[in-house]
């Protein structure tokens, strides 16, 4: 059977290869492969980076191997009046025909780039190899030895600028003896000096006032460099010192043509403006002011203009601010499907982006949901109803006493208070959830770090009614192992404190979170002698409170081969431990595995803990949870065409409990055994990237199933069975 599939695949690939030259005219060649090589290999000259200066590349290849877009184009007929031929050509890619002129220009561009990098005597050759109707092109780079700077002199014609920059001191100079003589280094010094002067009041200074004089040293690879900063000249050619400007006045106005009122408080305007009366002009302060107003939800756009005062070195600053409409109302209906139970939900949201005229954002959300539940026997009602009311108020700054004013200027911060009441009525039980939270978020605009503190997070879970049938079958049966199940259907109070950190520079992404609950209440309970229930737990307002510590860490590393191909590695570890007043974690704090963002060979909440085997699908969503989670993922992503991309992935991981529970045999973490309990899955997925969001369709297969210790079930990769091992996932966004 496998041999038959391999033969079919070979024939398809052969057919594609044979049809690729269908639309290549006689005497022309299909550009098959383009390579860039350095001879000899030179440190600092990366052929992969130099390939960007090649003007002509071959047709796109899927997974860097097969030219499916070209093959699709070649399947079309020559009669373009037919609909099918037009469609095949539109979704395919026409053959790239070799152009000798593009090759010559690519050689010139490559040589120029090598010269700019300091290889002044570099040369480039192009070699071609043709067969039938295809051609390969290889560009050979001969960089030679790089030129370096022997001596640097700075000539500053403007005495005021010379005193401000202190360039007579070699330590203040950007160019040093021994540096590579390259356009990048020279232009970098021009930009550095220009930026520094722009921030010191030189409003009209630009890098064109800076020039270089270079003199090569005989019989060497060294060059003497002189940087000259010229004075400005008037219309008659007379030299003048550069003018240093100061801010005379700062005015605010509305940028809305139909509304002259500026709907922001004066204090908010001043706090977000770095431009101050009496200060010298600064391009950095100008950009920081733009950034500050851009992050205010009430502001639509900002325009800052400058006006020079005649016969002086003074500037007037005019800041025009256009604000958004303060209030919006939105309605969002949705359909639901929970394990085949169909339903509908609707959300009504009110938002005010400028509640107190300081860009404070208030959102109020009302949600209702209904679901018809099938397959339940012994219950009087077969419907699920949910109503929730949530409110969130966000301030675009720290709301906290004793913070120095400089803190507000150096970081972008927000303070947020939220409240939620959720009412759920199921045939088995009624649940009420009430939560209140106060948190801070901030980041430094010049770094990739983001921080979060959940200063206070209170959650109260109440179970006012549980059906007699559910009690009898699951909660009151003392012969069954159901301590975890019972714990999650009791009233519970959670008071937690948490911190979070994230970092993302486009290549490495890190997320770390930690939280702890019940410690303040535990201290108060022991100090003041709180009441204890029948289980020996301390209670607060007659409700047992949860006590635990939890930490999560995730890291993602992306390797970009080119625009269309990348390899992504991800590792995630989470550990939570109940102690003190708790022996079991609250259900919402427990880990689960499987699903679209974990080990994709398993459906959500169907893997683990350890080698635990599911026994009752109705309640194992409780038992298939744990105190510890490990995820290891590798994914190769490739862009195909249009908005479509594809991914090949391998996932490994599982969850475990830190304590031994009778309800979860085989689920406890042990160093000597956990590696044998790692589940492994593999698969393929398609992604539609619509810029604002990504639709993801992943198809996973089980490779190693830890629930079985031996046989075909333990290694399904060797004995695949679709009905047992295949899982389909639909999600929005990337998995990591």
XYZ file of C-alpha atoms in Angstrom:
736
model
C 0.000 0.000 0.000
C 2.764 2.444 0.961
C 4.730 1.546 -2.178
C 1.659 2.364 -4.286
C 1.357 5.811 -2.650
C 5.064 6.483 -3.198
C 4.701 5.608 -6.901
C 1.682 7.943 -7.214
C 3.640 10.766 -5.564
C 6.616 10.180 -7.862
C 4.378 10.280 -10.953
C 2.747 13.540 -9.834
C 6.139 15.180 -9.264
C 7.369 13.879 -12.621
C 4.283 15.294 -14.361
C 4.864 18.672 -12.725
C 8.524 18.684 -13.809
C 7.671 17.775 -17.386
C 5.085 20.563 -17.708
C 7.224 23.356 -16.233
C 8.771 24.301 -19.595
C 5.476 24.206 -21.474
C 5.379 27.998 -21.858
C 9.129 28.532 -22.359
C 9.659 29.772 -25.960
C 12.287 28.313 -28.265
C 15.687 29.879 -27.648
C 14.724 30.938 -24.098
C 15.523 29.298 -20.774
C 13.590 28.781 -17.579
C 15.573 30.213 -14.661
C 15.934 27.103 -12.523
C 18.322 27.941 -9.693
C 20.158 31.056 -8.498
C 23.109 30.746 -6.118
C 25.561 33.209 -4.576
C 28.956 31.957 -3.420
C 31.996 33.676 -1.975
C 35.422 32.529 -3.178
C 37.248 32.319 -0.955
C 34.811 32.217 1.961
C 35.153 35.550 3.740
C 34.085 36.408 7.258
C 31.541 39.207 7.124
C 30.306 38.334 3.629
C 27.182 36.181 3.919
C 26.069 34.788 0.530
C 22.487 34.422 1.818
C 22.366 38.154 2.633
C 24.055 39.132 -0.641
C 21.360 37.245 -2.548
C 19.037 40.190 -1.863
C 21.020 42.196 -4.472
C 20.284 39.686 -7.245
C 17.657 41.132 -9.570
C 16.190 37.921 -10.959
C 15.151 34.829 -9.022
C 13.510 31.605 -10.105
C 9.890 30.592 -9.601
C 8.590 30.095 -6.073
C 9.065 26.641 -4.576
C 6.896 25.039 -1.945
C 9.034 23.865 0.978
C 12.034 25.096 -1.071
C 11.637 22.027 -3.310
C 8.622 21.816 -5.639
C 7.427 24.594 -7.990
C 3.708 23.975 -7.538
C 2.646 27.539 -8.594
C 4.561 27.157 -11.873
C 3.112 23.680 -12.414
C -0.389 25.068 -11.792
C 0.183 27.783 -14.409
C 1.513 25.202 -16.851
C -1.647 23.087 -16.502
C -3.645 25.881 -18.160
C -4.456 25.755 -21.841
C -3.446 28.394 -24.365
C -7.037 29.555 -24.953
C -7.386 32.357 -22.376
C -11.067 32.864 -23.227
C -11.847 29.732 -21.246
C -12.673 30.268 -17.578
C -10.602 27.326 -16.302
C -7.441 28.493 -18.065
C -7.798 32.002 -16.626
C -8.280 30.637 -13.101
C -5.225 28.351 -13.349
C -3.074 31.233 -14.546
C -4.330 33.624 -11.877
C -3.559 31.285 -8.979
C -0.365 29.975 -10.571
C 2.894 31.696 -11.516
C 4.221 32.323 -15.004
C 7.687 30.896 -15.800
C 10.621 33.191 -14.998
C 12.695 33.415 -18.198
C 16.424 33.971 -17.921
C 17.464 37.555 -18.731
C 21.163 38.186 -19.392
C 20.747 41.943 -18.833
C 19.400 41.298 -15.324
C 22.424 39.079 -14.688
C 24.867 41.838 -15.697
C 23.066 44.379 -13.530
C 23.026 41.932 -10.625
C 26.803 41.583 -10.965
C 27.159 45.378 -10.826
C 24.898 45.634 -7.783
C 26.770 42.865 -5.959
C 30.118 44.490 -6.685
C 28.850 47.898 -5.525
C 27.583 46.386 -2.270
C 30.973 44.735 -1.652
C 32.672 48.089 -2.224
C 30.239 49.728 0.207
C 31.188 47.069 2.754
C 34.869 48.052 2.462
C 36.052 45.546 -0.153
C 37.215 48.227 -2.592
C 38.877 45.822 -5.022
C 36.087 43.257 -5.109
C 34.927 41.596 -8.321
C 31.979 39.402 -9.274
C 31.666 36.653 -11.896
C 28.552 34.889 -13.134
C 28.544 31.243 -14.256
C 25.645 29.662 -16.136
C 24.823 26.019 -16.719
C 22.016 25.115 -19.099
C 20.301 21.833 -19.855
C 17.403 21.429 -22.260
C 15.231 24.478 -21.530
C 16.445 25.340 -18.023
C 19.447 27.299 -16.762
C 21.242 27.678 -13.417
C 23.072 30.887 -12.503
C 25.845 31.069 -9.907
C 27.335 34.401 -8.843
C 30.912 34.108 -7.580
C 31.997 36.866 -5.208
C 35.693 37.715 -4.931
C 35.795 40.201 -2.051
C 39.537 40.421 -1.541
C 40.845 42.097 1.590
C 38.782 44.804 3.297
C 40.100 48.353 3.671
C 40.395 49.790 7.177
C 40.696 53.279 8.624
C 44.257 54.205 9.637
C 43.734 57.724 10.966
C 40.643 59.861 11.627
C 40.475 63.649 11.846
C 37.396 65.758 12.627
C 37.194 69.294 11.239
C 34.280 71.201 12.824
C 33.935 74.642 11.292
C 31.241 75.753 13.775
C 32.840 76.502 17.182
C 29.537 76.212 19.128
C 28.835 72.761 17.701
C 32.425 71.730 18.391
C 32.076 72.685 22.060
C 28.719 70.881 22.391
C 29.823 67.649 20.735
C 33.340 67.652 22.266
C 34.701 65.859 19.201
C 38.254 66.904 20.040
C 38.052 64.033 22.523
C 38.588 60.753 20.584
C 36.296 58.905 23.017
C 33.356 61.020 21.772
C 33.900 60.026 18.151
C 32.059 57.268 16.372
C 34.883 56.540 13.900
C 37.980 54.850 15.304
C 41.308 53.790 13.926
C 41.178 50.172 12.744
C 37.473 50.219 11.844
C 36.277 48.896 8.491
C 36.182 51.623 5.836
C 32.596 51.093 4.763
C 29.621 53.183 3.712
C 27.680 51.772 6.676
C 30.232 53.047 9.198
C 30.656 56.446 7.563
C 26.936 57.042 7.096
C 26.264 55.810 10.625
C 28.549 58.516 12.009
C 26.809 61.172 9.911
C 23.425 60.071 11.255
C 24.703 59.926 14.840
C 26.040 63.480 14.765
C 22.925 64.759 12.976
C 20.583 63.130 15.501
C 22.580 64.505 18.415
C 22.464 68.036 17.008
C 18.756 67.744 16.215
C 18.229 66.957 19.895
C 20.364 69.924 21.012
C 18.263 72.598 19.307
C 19.583 72.543 15.737
C 16.184 72.471 14.074
C 17.435 72.933 10.495
C 20.594 70.839 10.623
C 20.773 67.791 8.325
C 23.462 65.288 7.409
C 24.248 67.021 4.117
C 26.386 69.456 6.119
C 28.724 66.564 6.918
C 31.159 65.286 4.283
C 34.183 62.995 4.197
C 37.618 63.253 2.630
C 39.453 59.961 2.142
C 43.057 59.352 1.129
C 44.401 55.872 0.552
C 47.786 54.916 1.983
C 50.236 53.662 -0.615
C 50.977 49.926 -0.688
C 48.446 49.114 2.021
C 44.786 48.376 2.690
C 44.432 51.481 4.880
C 42.732 54.831 4.367
C 43.052 58.176 6.163
C 39.648 59.794 6.757
C 38.729 63.400 7.513
C 35.194 64.242 8.631
C 34.260 67.839 7.806
C 31.211 69.511 9.387
C 30.587 72.644 7.327
C 28.928 75.886 8.306
C 25.768 76.919 6.512
C 25.852 79.534 3.746
C 23.437 82.335 2.882
C 22.198 83.230 -0.588
C 25.390 85.173 -1.286
C 27.657 82.305 -0.264
C 28.698 83.811 3.063
C 29.425 81.314 5.824
C 27.127 81.442 8.848
C 27.085 79.512 12.090
C 24.259 77.027 12.466
C 21.350 78.418 14.442
C 20.252 76.823 17.708
C 16.504 77.133 18.284
C 14.542 77.292 21.534
C 10.802 76.824 22.111
C 9.017 80.136 22.731
C 5.457 78.849 23.150
C 3.385 75.647 22.972
C -0.276 75.851 21.963
C -2.945 73.127 21.766
C -5.924 73.167 19.447
C -8.570 70.879 18.059
C -7.889 69.194 14.738
C -11.576 68.542 14.114
C -12.972 71.010 11.546
C -16.519 70.591 12.914
C -15.630 70.833 16.603
C -13.249 73.481 17.944
C -13.433 72.122 21.514
C -10.473 70.024 22.612
C -11.968 67.169 24.642
C -8.927 66.499 26.821
C -8.023 67.999 30.182
C -5.132 70.460 30.362
C -3.250 68.182 32.759
C -3.496 65.288 30.306
C -2.138 67.452 27.483
C 0.816 68.652 29.564
C 1.626 65.193 30.937
C 1.884 63.664 27.469
C 3.851 66.541 25.921
C 7.647 66.420 26.049
C 7.952 69.791 24.293
C 8.276 72.510 26.929
C 8.477 76.288 26.765
C 12.073 77.513 27.179
C 13.678 74.185 26.201
C 15.839 73.801 23.134
C 14.219 72.091 20.160
C 14.584 68.298 20.326
C 13.603 65.816 17.622
C 13.494 63.085 20.266
C 11.021 65.053 22.393
C 8.943 65.645 19.273
C 8.752 61.898 18.515
C 8.023 61.017 22.148
C 5.130 63.471 22.118
C 3.713 61.850 18.984
C 4.085 58.413 20.605
C 2.359 59.484 23.815
C -0.700 60.880 22.091
C -0.857 57.942 19.657
C -1.397 55.476 22.504
C -4.331 57.430 23.953
C -7.539 55.721 22.882
C -9.391 59.031 22.719
C -6.980 60.488 20.119
C -7.531 59.779 16.431
C -4.448 61.590 15.108
C -1.969 64.286 16.108
C -0.287 66.955 13.987
C 2.627 69.003 15.395
C 3.862 72.010 13.437
C 6.600 74.583 14.049
C 6.733 78.269 13.184
C 9.960 80.270 13.198
C 9.864 83.761 14.650
C 11.383 86.407 12.334
C 14.893 87.624 13.146
C 15.263 85.276 16.100
C 16.117 81.716 17.034
C 12.721 81.026 18.599
C 10.068 78.485 17.577
C 6.363 78.342 18.294
C 4.894 74.852 18.538
C 1.308 74.178 17.508
C -0.162 70.779 18.533
C -3.422 69.856 16.804
C -5.297 66.889 18.250
C -8.271 65.165 16.673
C -10.300 62.937 18.996
C -12.454 59.896 18.332
C -16.146 59.752 19.031
C -16.272 59.060 22.767
C -19.064 56.462 22.809
C -19.752 53.396 20.686
C -22.233 50.518 20.949
C -21.679 47.178 19.235
C -23.707 43.977 18.939
C -22.141 40.617 18.127
C -24.189 37.421 17.592
C -22.505 34.018 17.442
C -23.338 30.355 17.051
C -22.008 27.738 19.475
C -21.346 24.014 19.221
C -20.158 22.189 22.334
C -19.606 18.486 21.624
C -22.565 18.501 19.224
C -24.867 20.595 21.436
C -25.979 23.564 19.337
C -26.766 26.985 20.692
C -26.555 30.722 20.180
C -25.056 33.669 22.027
C -25.096 37.438 21.708
C -22.930 40.207 23.169
C -23.868 43.856 23.574
C -20.931 46.169 24.301
C -20.863 49.843 25.251
C -17.523 51.667 25.180
C -16.551 55.196 26.183
C -12.950 56.088 25.231
C -12.822 59.416 27.058
C -14.844 59.041 30.227
C -13.222 61.792 32.351
C -11.670 63.750 29.446
C -8.363 62.035 30.102
C -8.625 59.148 27.591
C -9.976 56.831 30.282
C -11.716 53.892 28.655
C -14.896 52.366 30.083
C -16.411 49.260 28.531
C -19.551 47.491 29.690
C -20.379 44.098 28.197
C -23.635 42.185 28.494
C -23.672 38.614 27.179
C -26.365 35.980 26.946
C -26.108 32.386 25.714
C -28.460 29.447 25.203
C -27.602 25.849 24.369
C -29.807 22.769 23.936
C -28.125 19.821 25.672
C -28.851 16.321 24.353
C -28.275 12.898 25.857
C -28.970 13.717 29.510
C -31.305 11.364 31.356
C -32.826 11.918 34.771
C -32.740 15.728 34.605
C -35.838 17.934 34.564
C -34.299 20.580 32.310
C -32.147 20.016 29.215
C -31.074 23.592 28.479
C -28.006 25.651 29.304
C -28.452 29.352 30.024
C -25.748 31.894 30.726
C -25.897 35.607 31.453
C -22.886 37.740 32.258
C -22.281 41.397 32.962
C -18.756 42.778 32.881
C -17.255 46.231 33.222
C -13.689 47.455 32.777
C -12.233 50.902 33.413
C -8.741 51.616 32.085
C -6.542 54.659 32.790
C -3.616 55.455 30.412
C -1.222 56.007 33.332
C -0.306 54.704 36.770
C -3.006 55.348 39.372
C -0.880 54.970 42.485
C 0.399 57.309 45.219
C 4.022 58.290 45.854
C 5.237 57.632 42.302
C 7.735 60.245 41.018
C 6.567 62.203 37.981
C 9.594 61.014 36.006
C 8.146 57.488 36.016
C 5.171 58.668 33.957
C 7.493 60.100 31.315
C 9.864 57.179 30.953
C 7.328 54.386 30.490
C 3.981 53.711 28.860
C 1.646 52.560 31.613
C -2.009 51.768 32.179
C -4.067 51.003 35.271
C -7.142 48.818 35.002
C -10.002 47.868 37.275
C -12.514 45.239 36.151
C -15.581 43.479 37.486
C -17.544 40.474 36.201
C -20.692 38.652 37.272
C -21.467 35.416 35.455
C -24.635 33.331 35.939
C -24.732 29.765 34.568
C -27.733 27.445 34.753
C -27.103 23.891 33.575
C -29.341 20.834 33.957
C -26.822 19.411 36.472
C -26.099 22.542 38.536
C -26.242 26.329 38.829
C -23.005 28.289 39.140
C -22.405 31.962 40.009
C -19.024 33.661 39.551
C -18.157 37.136 40.782
C -14.703 38.640 40.251
C -12.975 41.974 40.830
C -9.441 42.838 39.721
C -6.995 45.764 39.855
C -3.891 45.532 37.676
C -1.064 47.578 36.185
C 0.590 47.193 32.783
C 3.615 49.050 31.467
C 6.493 48.972 29.026
C 9.481 51.058 28.036
C 8.860 52.425 24.507
C 12.526 51.854 23.571
C 12.646 48.190 24.613
C 10.844 44.944 23.795
C 9.809 44.241 27.392
C 6.263 44.359 28.801
C 5.283 43.993 32.453
C 2.071 43.309 34.359
C 1.101 43.274 38.038
C -2.242 41.908 39.244
C -2.261 43.831 42.486
C -5.588 42.404 43.590
C -7.694 39.685 41.997
C -10.732 38.377 43.892
C -12.897 35.513 42.645
C -15.961 34.143 44.376
C -17.547 30.953 43.007
C -20.952 29.914 44.345
C -22.924 26.716 43.638
C -26.460 27.616 44.837
C -28.087 24.490 43.388
C -26.967 21.005 42.330
C -29.476 18.487 40.979
C -30.186 15.365 43.020
C -29.320 13.160 40.031
C -25.869 14.751 39.623
C -25.227 14.497 43.353
C -26.197 10.852 43.465
C -24.197 9.825 40.386
C -20.976 11.741 41.028
C -20.712 13.657 44.298
C -22.326 11.526 47.017
C -21.113 8.120 45.858
C -18.411 7.380 48.419
C -17.332 4.222 46.590
C -16.116 6.211 43.591
C -12.906 8.181 43.505
C -14.261 11.695 43.070
C -12.480 14.058 45.490
C -11.317 16.298 42.607
C -14.817 16.301 41.139
C -16.453 17.197 44.457
C -13.951 19.994 45.127
C -14.872 21.721 41.884
C -18.581 21.819 42.778
C -18.172 23.540 46.128
C -18.276 27.232 47.013
C -14.800 28.739 46.723
C -13.036 32.049 47.357
C -9.754 32.979 45.609
C -7.686 36.040 46.514
C -4.544 36.168 44.396
C -1.561 38.344 43.502
C 0.255 37.911 40.193
C 3.087 39.275 38.053
C 3.807 38.861 34.358
C 6.658 39.567 31.943
C 6.917 39.282 28.160
C 9.650 39.952 25.616
C 9.450 39.808 21.832
C 12.018 41.076 19.320
C 10.581 39.161 16.354
C 13.089 36.304 16.727
C 12.862 35.327 20.388
C 9.626 35.621 22.356
C 9.417 34.997 26.102
C 6.376 34.924 28.369
C 6.587 34.383 32.118
C 3.822 34.572 34.721
C 3.643 33.836 38.424
C 0.784 34.076 40.897
C 0.024 33.126 44.449
C -3.281 32.942 46.306
C -4.470 32.702 49.884
C -1.313 33.787 51.713
C -2.744 36.965 53.250
C -5.886 35.103 54.218
C -3.777 32.261 55.632
C -1.822 34.713 57.792
C -5.048 36.335 58.989
C -6.643 32.929 59.651
C -3.823 31.835 61.945
C -3.596 35.232 63.619
C -7.295 35.760 64.302
C -8.411 32.131 64.488
C -10.790 31.862 61.511
C -13.487 29.202 61.612
C -12.630 25.764 60.172
C -15.081 23.572 58.249
C -15.534 19.796 58.478
C -12.585 19.243 56.117
C -10.271 21.224 58.392
C -10.089 24.194 56.009
C -10.133 27.768 57.251
C -13.074 29.773 55.941
C -13.562 33.425 55.095
C -17.198 34.596 55.142
C -18.092 30.899 55.655
C -16.329 29.956 52.400
C -13.110 27.943 52.170
C -10.416 29.947 50.386
C -7.893 28.500 47.934
C -4.169 28.586 48.633
C -1.606 27.773 45.948
C 1.392 29.035 43.973
C 1.648 28.862 40.187
C 4.331 29.742 37.610
C 4.440 29.515 33.793
C 7.297 30.027 31.348
C 7.164 29.950 27.528
C 9.917 30.613 25.003
C 9.665 30.683 21.203
C 12.595 30.872 18.763
C 12.056 31.670 15.092
C 14.613 30.936 12.356
C 13.818 32.817 9.139
C 15.311 31.166 6.075
C 13.710 33.691 3.742
C 10.453 35.568 3.283
C 8.442 32.408 2.640
C 10.069 29.812 4.920
C 10.707 29.710 8.649
C 11.303 27.169 11.375
C 9.815 27.804 14.823
C 10.719 26.101 18.107
C 8.609 26.438 21.239
C 8.912 25.176 24.800
C 6.460 25.766 27.622
C 6.553 24.719 31.260
C 3.945 25.343 33.932
C 3.869 24.248 37.563
C 1.224 24.865 40.233
C 1.198 23.561 43.780
C -1.689 23.627 46.273
C -0.736 23.914 49.922
C -1.968 25.201 53.266
C -5.736 25.492 52.970
C -5.872 23.462 49.706
C -4.918 19.967 48.672
C -6.408 20.335 45.163
C -6.025 23.208 42.699
C -9.185 25.076 41.629
C -10.397 23.780 38.280
C -9.683 27.077 36.451
C -6.060 26.963 37.638
C -5.364 23.360 36.635
C -3.513 22.501 33.422
C -4.860 20.500 30.509
C -3.172 19.181 27.400
C -4.168 18.557 23.809
C -5.941 20.988 21.539
C -4.987 23.551 18.910
C -2.196 25.164 20.980
C -0.655 22.108 22.637
C -0.087 18.515 21.466
C -2.252 18.574 18.360
C -2.569 14.805 17.973
C -5.136 14.967 20.817
C -8.321 16.972 21.137
C -8.558 19.547 23.894
C -8.553 18.151 27.486
C -8.097 14.568 26.297
C -4.413 13.926 27.116
C -2.960 12.895 30.473
C -2.208 13.248 33.220
C 0.768 10.913 32.780
C -0.492 7.596 31.427
C -4.006 8.016 32.838
C -6.662 6.366 30.664
C -10.053 8.010 30.290
C -12.910 5.973 31.791
C -15.952 8.248 31.706
C -16.096 10.831 28.939
C -18.863 12.736 30.750
C -16.672 13.769 33.693
C -13.073 13.115 32.601
C -12.692 16.767 31.632
C -12.163 17.078 35.414
C -9.813 14.119 35.831
C -7.760 14.924 32.728
C -6.217 17.964 34.392
C -2.995 18.369 36.340
C -0.625 20.504 38.383
C 2.231 20.526 35.865
C 2.452 20.889 32.101
C 5.223 20.508 29.524
C 4.919 21.421 25.828
C 7.661 20.985 23.211
C 6.828 22.023 19.653
C 8.606 22.351 16.329
C 6.849 23.818 13.302
C 8.021 24.506 9.753
C 5.972 27.278 8.119
C 5.917 28.059 4.413
C 4.016 30.638 2.395
C 2.425 29.075 -0.680
C 0.589 31.767 -2.630
C -2.002 34.508 -2.146
C -3.055 34.378 1.534
C -2.404 30.654 1.927
C 0.388 29.114 3.983
C 1.150 25.589 5.133
C 2.858 24.154 8.200
C 4.382 20.820 9.162
C 4.645 20.219 12.891
C 5.806 17.812 15.584
C 4.491 18.239 19.150
C 5.402 16.538 22.407
C 4.191 17.005 25.958
C 1.817 15.990 28.720
C 0.451 17.041 32.095
C 1.037 15.537 35.523
C -0.125 15.909 39.117
C 2.351 16.737 41.878
C 0.361 14.802 44.479
C -0.920 11.247 44.139
C -4.708 11.199 43.638
C -6.759 8.009 43.586
C -8.963 9.540 40.893
C -5.966 9.861 38.509
C -3.924 6.622 38.593
C -0.637 6.966 36.727
C -0.873 10.752 36.742
C 1.773 11.723 39.324
C 5.025 13.284 38.080
C 8.148 11.218 38.738
C 11.614 12.118 37.436
C 12.391 8.492 36.643
C 9.266 8.013 34.513
C 8.020 11.309 33.084
C 10.052 11.063 29.869
C 8.313 7.741 29.089
C 4.962 9.514 29.463
C 5.609 12.202 26.860
C 2.953 12.117 24.162
C 4.112 12.816 20.610
C 1.993 14.000 17.706
C 2.674 15.172 14.183
C 0.667 16.690 11.387
C 0.057 19.333 8.795
C -1.917 22.548 8.793
C -3.143 25.286 6.486
C -3.236 28.982 7.414
C -5.076 31.851 5.768
C -3.320 35.104 6.636
C -5.701 38.038 6.256
C -3.220 40.471 7.926
C -5.570 41.426 10.758
C -6.157 37.789 11.739
C -5.086 34.278 10.781
C -7.449 31.349 10.282
C -5.759 28.061 11.122
C -6.726 24.499 10.185
C -4.443 21.865 11.750
C -4.677 18.121 11.226
C -2.838 16.126 13.879
C -1.997 12.457 14.238
C -0.868 10.555 17.331
C 2.691 9.188 17.116
C 3.337 7.995 20.689
C 0.422 7.509 23.091
C 1.521 7.260 26.772
C -1.901 5.991 27.877
C -0.830 2.578 26.548
C 2.494 1.045 27.553
C 2.979 -1.288 24.586
C 1.464 -2.596 21.372
C -0.043 -0.792 18.400
C -1.816 1.710 20.652
C 1.472 2.895 22.209
C 3.155 3.529 18.841
C 0.343 4.594 16.502
C 2.938 6.169 14.186
C 3.839 2.634 13.108
C 0.215 1.455 13.011
C -1.879 4.557 12.120
C -5.660 4.394 12.341
C -7.588 7.510 11.345
C -10.655 6.809 13.471
C -8.447 6.475 16.564
C -5.466 8.788 15.943
C -6.653 11.705 13.792
C -7.721 15.061 15.274
C -8.809 18.211 13.444
C -8.379 21.676 14.953
C -9.795 25.024 13.871
C -8.390 28.134 15.541
C -7.736 31.829 15.069
C -4.100 32.934 15.341
C -0.832 31.031 15.452
C -0.303 28.322 18.112
C 2.809 30.049 19.540
